[in-house]
Amino acid sequence: MQIKNDTDGMALALEWAAKGMYITAPNPRVGCVIVRDGEVIGAGHTQPAGQAHAEIQALRDAAARGKDVRGATAYVTLEPCSHYGRTPPCSNALVEAGLKRVVAAMGDPNPLVAGRGMAQLQAAGIETASGVLADAAHELNIGFFSRMRRGRPWVRLKTAASLDGMTALENGESQWITGPQARADGHAWRARACVILTGIGTVKADDPQLTVRGIDMPAVEDHAPRQPRRVIVASRLEIDPGARILQGEPCWIVAAVADPGKEAGLRAAGHEVIFLPNAAGKVDLAALMLELGRREINEVHVEAGSKLNASLVREGCVDELLVYLAPSLIGVGQGMFALPALDRLADRIALRFHAVTQVGSDLRILARIMKTEIKTEN
């Protein structure tokens, strides 16, 4: 592939970054390509936490090809790190490699970096530039940016409904409102999240597994698909020990009212119980989001019922709605959000359509709640 300009170089680096979609958390998904005279001589993406970052992978790839990177340009989708964390600084490696120029899509919001990576490169005489395809780079790591800037993950609430907004019949029947392509697409959104969050109502009504299934994972060397952590909001720990969601990998169960017997049983089965009560004796959802941020969770994928959906929205915990609309009408049924009636239209929750895509016979709508939307910063 011939790289003609910075946009071409960064577009390819973003393709490489996307190859790490399911494996890099809690680190950002970063891609790097090294170019000389329009030729790509090295490329790579960030590996699982504790392993090589994108820049190191690209340098290794160039060495494996027998290419000399001195005097070349590196395109990186995020500012190279400049601190010692689980791995050494990438900025050091780029300086030592003798690169002539480094182009970053955008700065790293991590306070441990925040411009220091680019400054180190400049101090070593390397030409730098940033802001190339910044919006695309931001979208790829929207959860990482949220956690670094707000101390909480990006929360995406998924629901599937008929065109008149019903998620199930009045008697609860809901399988299947949307088609197979939409359901498969929903699993891909599950897969990119760090956490899948639901409520005890959904666990009781549907007995879901809430695991990622049927995803055609990209080639990421020998790494198996990572299953997101499952988090259950159960104020009184009223969960059946035989529930399918409790099978397999351990869950985090968030409660508000202590029950030593139930708590001991859940912990004996390997699950963690987290107490975050609010003044009303329910789970403090805002505190939960901060706790998930403290645990290095970048993206939360919510699949819950109308009551928890409404509580999350009402308490300002949701950033984005992922809505699948089927070309059908149900009439009286169960809705997406059990929100209270408004007295004034001016009090409605304002959204902005971010993307609308047809998936099979259904529509996929990404709509962002405007008051919590994160702004892109180069």
PDB file of N, CA, C and O in Angstrom, residues 95-148:
ATOM      1  N   VAL A  95      12.618   7.515  20.084  1.00  0.00           N
ATOM      2  CA  VAL A  95      13.834   8.353  20.037  1.00  0.00           C
ATOM      3  C   VAL A  95      15.046   7.493  19.713  1.00  0.00           C
ATOM      4  O   VAL A  95      15.857   7.815  18.836  1.00  0.00           O
ATOM      5  N   GLU A  96      15.164   6.371  20.413  1.00  0.00           N
ATOM      6  CA  GLU A  96      16.319   5.493  20.216  1.00  0.00           C
ATOM      7  C   GLU A  96      16.340   4.894  18.816  1.00  0.00           C
ATOM      8  O   GLU A  96      17.417   4.591  18.281  1.00  0.00           O
ATOM      9  N   ALA A  97      15.165   4.730  18.195  1.00  0.00           N
ATOM     10  CA  ALA A  97      15.096   4.136  16.862  1.00  0.00           C
ATOM     11  C   ALA A  97      15.546   5.093  15.770  1.00  0.00           C
ATOM     12  O   ALA A  97      15.795   4.672  14.644  1.00  0.00           O
ATOM     13  N   GLY A  98      15.619   6.396  16.082  1.00  0.00           N
ATOM     14  CA  GLY A  98      16.110   7.359  15.111  1.00  0.00           C
ATOM     15  C   GLY A  98      15.091   7.814  14.094  1.00  0.00           C
ATOM     16  O   GLY A  98      15.445   8.197  12.973  1.00  0.00           O
ATOM     17  N   LEU A  99      13.818   7.813  14.485  1.00  0.00           N
ATOM     18  CA  LEU A  99      12.785   8.289  13.572  1.00  0.00           C
ATOM     19  C   LEU A  99      12.942   9.792  13.309  1.00  0.00           C
ATOM     20  O   LEU A  99      13.407  10.546  14.159  1.00  0.00           O
ATOM     21  N   LYS A 100      12.532  10.200  12.137  1.00  0.00           N
ATOM     22  CA  LYS A 100      12.620  11.608  11.774  1.00  0.00           C
ATOM     23  C   LYS A 100      11.367  12.373  12.182  1.00  0.00           C
ATOM     24  O   LYS A 100      11.446  13.553  12.556  1.00  0.00           O
ATOM     25  N   ARG A 101      10.209  11.696  12.117  1.00  0.00           N
ATOM     26  CA  ARG A 101       8.940  12.383  12.323  1.00  0.00           C
ATOM     27  C   ARG A 101       7.930  11.444  12.975  1.00  0.00           C
ATOM     28  O   ARG A 101       7.889  10.247  12.647  1.00  0.00           O
ATOM     29  N   VAL A 102       7.112  11.986  13.883  1.00  0.00           N
ATOM     30  CA  VAL A 102       6.039  11.216  14.523  1.00  0.00           C
ATOM     31  C   VAL A 102       4.754  12.026  14.425  1.00  0.00           C
ATOM     32  O   VAL A 102       4.700  13.184  14.840  1.00  0.00           O
ATOM     33  N   VAL A 103       3.714  11.409  13.861  1.00  0.00           N
ATOM     34  CA  VAL A 103       2.406  12.039  13.729  1.00  0.00           C
ATOM     35  C   VAL A 103       1.429  11.277  14.620  1.00  0.00           C
ATOM     36  O   VAL A 103       1.275  10.060  14.480  1.00  0.00           O
ATOM     37  N   ALA A 104       0.783  11.992  15.549  1.00  0.00           N
ATOM     38  CA  ALA A 104      -0.208  11.385  16.437  1.00  0.00           C
ATOM     39  C   ALA A 104      -1.592  11.902  16.088  1.00  0.00           C
ATOM     40  O   ALA A 104      -1.751  13.085  15.762  1.00  0.00           O
ATOM     41  N   ALA A 105      -2.583  11.033  16.152  1.00  0.00           N
ATOM     42  CA  ALA A 105      -3.949  11.478  15.876  1.00  0.00           C
ATOM     43  C   ALA A 105      -4.399  12.488  16.923  1.00  0.00           C
ATOM     44  O   ALA A 105      -5.043  13.487  16.606  1.00  0.00           O
ATOM     45  N   MET A 106      -4.038  12.233  18.193  1.00  0.00           N
ATOM     46  CA  MET A 106      -4.445  13.139  19.262  1.00  0.00           C
ATOM     47  C   MET A 106      -3.614  12.877  20.509  1.00  0.00           C
ATOM     48  O   MET A 106      -2.923  11.856  20.622  1.00  0.00           O
ATOM     49  N   GLY A 107      -3.664  13.831  21.444  1.00  0.00           N
ATOM     50  CA  GLY A 107      -2.916  13.704  22.679  1.00  0.00           C
ATOM     51  C   GLY A 107      -3.517  12.659  23.602  1.00  0.00           C
ATOM     52  O   GLY A 107      -4.703  12.334  23.518  1.00  0.00           O
ATOM     53  N   ASP A 108      -2.691  12.148  24.495  1.00  0.00           N
ATOM     54  CA  ASP A 108      -3.127  11.158  25.479  1.00  0.00           C
ATOM     55  C   ASP A 108      -3.694  11.893  26.697  1.00  0.00           C
ATOM     56  O   ASP A 108      -2.989  12.696  27.312  1.00  0.00           O
ATOM     57  N   PRO A 109      -4.952  11.622  27.087  1.00  0.00           N
ATOM     58  CA  PRO A 109      -5.534  12.311  28.237  1.00  0.00           C
ATOM     59  C   PRO A 109      -5.027  11.801  29.580  1.00  0.00           C
ATOM     60  O   PRO A 109      -5.329  12.404  30.617  1.00  0.00           O
ATOM     61  N   ASN A 110      -4.278  10.704  29.573  1.00  0.00           N
ATOM     62  CA  ASN A 110      -3.734  10.180  30.820  1.00  0.00           C
ATOM     63  C   ASN A 110      -2.840  11.245  31.456  1.00  0.00           C
ATOM     64  O   ASN A 110      -1.889  11.718  30.832  1.00  0.00           O
ATOM     65  N   PRO A 111      -3.102  11.660  32.707  1.00  0.00           N
ATOM     66  CA  PRO A 111      -2.287  12.695  33.343  1.00  0.00           C
ATOM     67  C   PRO A 111      -0.796  12.348  33.399  1.00  0.00           C
ATOM     68  O   PRO A 111       0.044  13.242  33.490  1.00  0.00           O
ATOM     69  N   LEU A 112      -0.484  11.056  33.323  1.00  0.00           N
ATOM     70  CA  LEU A 112       0.922  10.651  33.336  1.00  0.00           C
ATOM     71  C   LEU A 112       1.611  10.921  32.003  1.00  0.00           C
ATOM     72  O   LEU A 112       2.828  10.855  31.905  1.00  0.00           O
ATOM     73  N   VAL A 113       0.821  11.208  30.972  1.00  0.00           N
ATOM     74  CA  VAL A 113       1.381  11.507  29.641  1.00  0.00           C
ATOM     75  C   VAL A 113       1.050  12.965  29.296  1.00  0.00           C
ATOM     76  O   VAL A 113       1.872  13.846  29.436  1.00  0.00           O
ATOM     77  N   ALA A 114      -0.178  13.207  28.837  1.00  0.00           N
ATOM     78  CA  ALA A 114      -0.721  14.565  28.636  1.00  0.00           C
ATOM     79  C   ALA A 114       0.276  15.544  28.023  1.00  0.00           C
ATOM     80  O   ALA A 114       0.576  16.581  28.599  1.00  0.00           O
ATOM     81  N   GLY A 115       0.815  15.212  26.864  1.00  0.00           N
ATOM     82  CA  GLY A 115       1.725  16.103  26.158  1.00  0.00           C
ATOM     83  C   GLY A 115       3.192  15.817  26.375  1.00  0.00           C
ATOM     84  O   GLY A 115       4.052  16.268  25.600  1.00  0.00           O
ATOM     85  N   ARG A 116       3.519  15.068  27.409  1.00  0.00           N
ATOM     86  CA  ARG A 116       4.930  14.790  27.702  1.00  0.00           C
ATOM     87  C   ARG A 116       5.568  13.906  26.645  1.00  0.00           C
ATOM     88  O   ARG A 116       6.765  14.024  26.370  1.00  0.00           O
ATOM     89  N   GLY A 117       4.779  12.996  26.065  1.00  0.00           N
ATOM     90  CA  GLY A 117       5.326  12.116  25.039  1.00  0.00           C
ATOM     91  C   GLY A 117       5.785  12.900  23.826  1.00  0.00           C
ATOM     92  O   GLY A 117       6.906  12.730  23.334  1.00  0.00           O
ATOM     93  N   MET A 118       4.936  13.794  23.338  1.00  0.00           N
ATOM     94  CA  MET A 118       5.291  14.609  22.179  1.00  0.00           C
ATOM     95  C   MET A 118       6.434  15.566  22.517  1.00  0.00           C
ATOM     96  O   MET A 118       7.329  15.809  21.693  1.00  0.00           O
ATOM     97  N   ALA A 119       6.420  16.108  23.731  1.00  0.00           N
ATOM     98  CA  ALA A 119       7.485  17.032  24.146  1.00  0.00           C
ATOM     99  C   ALA A 119       8.838  16.340  24.178  1.00  0.00           C
ATOM    100  O   ALA A 119       9.862  16.915  23.778  1.00  0.00           O
ATOM    101  N   GLN A 120       8.850  15.090  24.633  1.00  0.00           N
ATOM    102  CA  GLN A 120      10.107  14.342  24.662  1.00  0.00           C
ATOM    103  C   GLN A 120      10.636  14.108  23.251  1.00  0.00           C
ATOM    104  O   GLN A 120      11.839  14.226  23.007  1.00  0.00           O
ATOM    105  N   LEU A 121       9.735  13.798  22.328  1.00  0.00           N
ATOM    106  CA  LEU A 121      10.154  13.587  20.944  1.00  0.00           C
ATOM    107  C   LEU A 121      10.717  14.881  20.354  1.00  0.00           C
ATOM    108  O   LEU A 121      11.763  14.872  19.686  1.00  0.00           O
ATOM    109  N   GLN A 122      10.048  15.986  20.621  1.00  0.00           N
ATOM    110  CA  GLN A 122      10.510  17.276  20.106  1.00  0.00           C
ATOM    111  C   GLN A 122      11.878  17.636  20.682  1.00  0.00           C
ATOM    112  O   GLN A 122      12.755  18.142  19.959  1.00  0.00           O
ATOM    113  N   ALA A 123      12.065  17.366  21.976  1.00  0.00           N
ATOM    114  CA  ALA A 123      13.345  17.677  22.616  1.00  0.00           C
ATOM    115  C   ALA A 123      14.483  16.868  22.012  1.00  0.00           C
ATOM    116  O   ALA A 123      15.649  17.299  22.042  1.00  0.00           O
ATOM    117  N   ALA A 124      14.153  15.705  21.465  1.00  0.00           N
ATOM    118  CA  ALA A 124      15.174  14.857  20.843  1.00  0.00           C
ATOM    119  C   ALA A 124      15.382  15.207  19.374  1.00  0.00           C
ATOM    120  O   ALA A 124      16.146  14.527  18.677  1.00  0.00           O
ATOM    121  N   GLY A 125      14.712  16.263  18.901  1.00  0.00           N
ATOM    122  CA  GLY A 125      14.891  16.689  17.517  1.00  0.00           C
ATOM    123  C   GLY A 125      13.985  16.012  16.523  1.00  0.00           C
ATOM    124  O   GLY A 125      14.182  16.151  15.307  1.00  0.00           O
ATOM    125  N   ILE A 126      12.979  15.290  17.006  1.00  0.00           N
ATOM    126  CA  ILE A 126      12.028  14.620  16.110  1.00  0.00           C
ATOM    127  C   ILE A 126      10.897  15.579  15.784  1.00  0.00           C
ATOM    128  O   ILE A 126      10.307  16.197  16.676  1.00  0.00           O
ATOM    129  N   GLU A 127      10.576  15.706  14.515  1.00  0.00           N
ATOM    130  CA  GLU A 127       9.462  16.547  14.093  1.00  0.00           C
ATOM    131  C   GLU A 127       8.152  15.868  14.488  1.00  0.00           C
ATOM    132  O   GLU A 127       8.002  14.647  14.343  1.00  0.00           O
ATOM    133  N   THR A 128       7.195  16.645  15.018  1.00  0.00           N
ATOM    134  CA  THR A 128       5.926  16.060  15.450  1.00  0.00           C
ATOM    135  C   THR A 128       4.750  16.820  14.855  1.00  0.00           C
ATOM    136  O   THR A 128       4.857  17.991  14.473  1.00  0.00           O
ATOM    137  N   ALA A 129       3.622  16.138  14.778  1.00  0.00           N
ATOM    138  CA  ALA A 129       2.357  16.741  14.351  1.00  0.00           C
ATOM    139  C   ALA A 129       1.239  15.955  15.019  1.00  0.00           C
ATOM    140  O   ALA A 129       1.421  14.793  15.411  1.00  0.00           O
ATOM    141  N   SER A 130       0.080  16.594  15.181  1.00  0.00           N
ATOM    142  CA  SER A 130      -1.062  15.897  15.775  1.00  0.00           C
ATOM    143  C   SER A 130      -2.351  16.462  15.197  1.00  0.00           C
ATOM    144  O   SER A 130      -2.352  17.474  14.498  1.00  0.00           O
ATOM    145  N   GLY A 131      -3.451  15.781  15.496  1.00  0.00           N
ATOM    146  CA  GLY A 131      -4.749  16.234  15.021  1.00  0.00           C
ATOM    147  C   GLY A 131      -5.206  15.602  13.725  1.00  0.00           C
ATOM    148  O   GLY A 131      -6.219  16.013  13.164  1.00  0.00           O
ATOM    149  N   VAL A 132      -4.495  14.606  13.231  1.00  0.00           N
ATOM    150  CA  VAL A 132      -4.882  13.941  11.982  1.00  0.00           C
ATOM    151  C   VAL A 132      -5.884  12.830  12.296  1.00  0.00           C
ATOM    152  O   VAL A 132      -5.586  11.903  13.045  1.00  0.00           O
ATOM    153  N   LEU A 133      -7.090  12.941  11.742  1.00  0.00           N
ATOM    154  CA  LEU A 133      -8.182  11.978  11.967  1.00  0.00           C
ATOM    155  C   LEU A 133      -8.468  11.805  13.459  1.00  0.00           C
ATOM    156  O   LEU A 133      -8.725  10.705  13.952  1.00  0.00           O
ATOM    157  N   ALA A 134      -8.443  12.924  14.175  1.00  0.00           N
ATOM    158  CA  ALA A 134      -8.633  12.893  15.625  1.00  0.00           C
ATOM    159  C   ALA A 134     -10.003  12.370  16.030  1.00  0.00           C
ATOM    160  O   ALA A 134     -10.132  11.634  17.012  1.00  0.00           O
ATOM    161  N   ASP A 135     -11.049  12.736  15.293  1.00  0.00           N
ATOM    162  CA  ASP A 135     -12.395  12.279  15.655  1.00  0.00           C
ATOM    163  C   ASP A 135     -12.508  10.763  15.605  1.00  0.00           C
ATOM    164  O   ASP A 135     -13.105  10.141  16.495  1.00  0.00           O
ATOM    165  N   ALA A 136     -11.937  10.158  14.560  1.00  0.00           N
ATOM    166  CA  ALA A 136     -11.986   8.702  14.441  1.00  0.00           C
ATOM    167  C   ALA A 136     -11.192   8.035  15.557  1.00  0.00           C
ATOM    168  O   ALA A 136     -11.605   7.007  16.107  1.00  0.00           O
ATOM    169  N   ALA A 137     -10.053   8.624  15.902  1.00  0.00           N
ATOM    170  CA  ALA A 137      -9.240   8.068  16.986  1.00  0.00           C
ATOM    171  C   ALA A 137      -9.968   8.185  18.321  1.00  0.00           C
ATOM    172  O   ALA A 137      -9.904   7.275  19.163  1.00  0.00           O
ATOM    173  N   HIS A 138     -10.673   9.277  18.515  1.00  0.00           N
ATOM    174  CA  HIS A 138     -11.440   9.467  19.748  1.00  0.00           C
ATOM    175  C   HIS A 138     -12.552   8.434  19.866  1.00  0.00           C
ATOM    176  O   HIS A 138     -12.765   7.842  20.925  1.00  0.00           O
ATOM    177  N   GLU A 139     -13.276   8.206  18.786  1.00  0.00           N
ATOM    178  CA  GLU A 139     -14.368   7.235  18.807  1.00  0.00           C
ATOM    179  C   GLU A 139     -13.870   5.837  19.156  1.00  0.00           C
ATOM    180  O   GLU A 139     -14.531   5.093  19.876  1.00  0.00           O
ATOM    181  N   LEU A 140     -12.722   5.490  18.645  1.00  0.00           N
ATOM    182  CA  LEU A 140     -12.177   4.158  18.883  1.00  0.00           C
ATOM    183  C   LEU A 140     -11.894   3.924  20.365  1.00  0.00           C
ATOM    184  O   LEU A 140     -11.996   2.803  20.863  1.00  0.00           O
ATOM    185  N   ASN A 141     -11.565   4.989  21.086  1.00  0.00           N
ATOM    186  CA  ASN A 141     -11.199   4.876  22.501  1.00  0.00           C
ATOM    187  C   ASN A 141     -12.052   5.772  23.384  1.00  0.00           C
ATOM    188  O   ASN A 141     -11.574   6.324  24.376  1.00  0.00           O
ATOM    189  N   ILE A 142     -13.332   5.891  23.035  1.00  0.00           N
ATOM    190  CA  ILE A 142     -14.194   6.817  23.757  1.00  0.00           C
ATOM    191  C   ILE A 142     -14.297   6.469  25.243  1.00  0.00           C
ATOM    192  O   ILE A 142     -14.408   7.353  26.099  1.00  0.00           O
ATOM    193  N   GLY A 143     -14.232   5.185  25.571  1.00  0.00           N
ATOM    194  CA  GLY A 143     -14.286   4.774  26.971  1.00  0.00           C
ATOM    195  C   GLY A 143     -13.031   5.135  27.733  1.00  0.00           C
ATOM    196  O   GLY A 143     -13.092   5.576  28.888  1.00  0.00           O
ATOM    197  N   PHE A 144     -11.877   4.959  27.116  1.00  0.00           N
ATOM    198  CA  PHE A 144     -10.611   5.329  27.750  1.00  0.00           C
ATOM    199  C   PHE A 144     -10.576   6.831  28.015  1.00  0.00           C
ATOM    200  O   PHE A 144     -10.177   7.283  29.091  1.00  0.00           O
ATOM    201  N   PHE A 145     -11.022   7.624  27.029  1.00  0.00           N
ATOM    202  CA  PHE A 145     -11.048   9.073  27.216  1.00  0.00           C
ATOM    203  C   PHE A 145     -12.011   9.456  28.338  1.00  0.00           C
ATOM    204  O   PHE A 145     -11.736  10.350  29.134  1.00  0.00           O
ATOM    205  N   SER A 146     -13.149   8.779  28.404  1.00  0.00           N
ATOM    206  CA  SER A 146     -14.113   9.052  29.466  1.00  0.00           C
ATOM    207  C   SER A 146     -13.500   8.781  30.841  1.00  0.00           C
ATOM    208  O   SER A 146     -13.628   9.596  31.766  1.00  0.00           O
ATOM    209  N   ARG A 147     -12.848   7.656  30.978  1.00  0.00           N
ATOM    210  CA  ARG A 147     -12.279   7.296  32.280  1.00  0.00           C
ATOM    211  C   ARG A 147     -11.168   8.250  32.684  1.00  0.00           C
ATOM    212  O   ARG A 147     -11.057   8.637  33.855  1.00  0.00           O
ATOM    213  N   MET A 148     -10.342   8.656  31.736  1.00  0.00           N
ATOM    214  CA  MET A 148      -9.246   9.554  32.058  1.00  0.00           C
ATOM    215  C   MET A 148      -9.729  10.960  32.399  1.00  0.00           C
ATOM    216  O   MET A 148      -9.189  11.623  33.275  1.00  0.00           O
TER     217      MET A 148
END
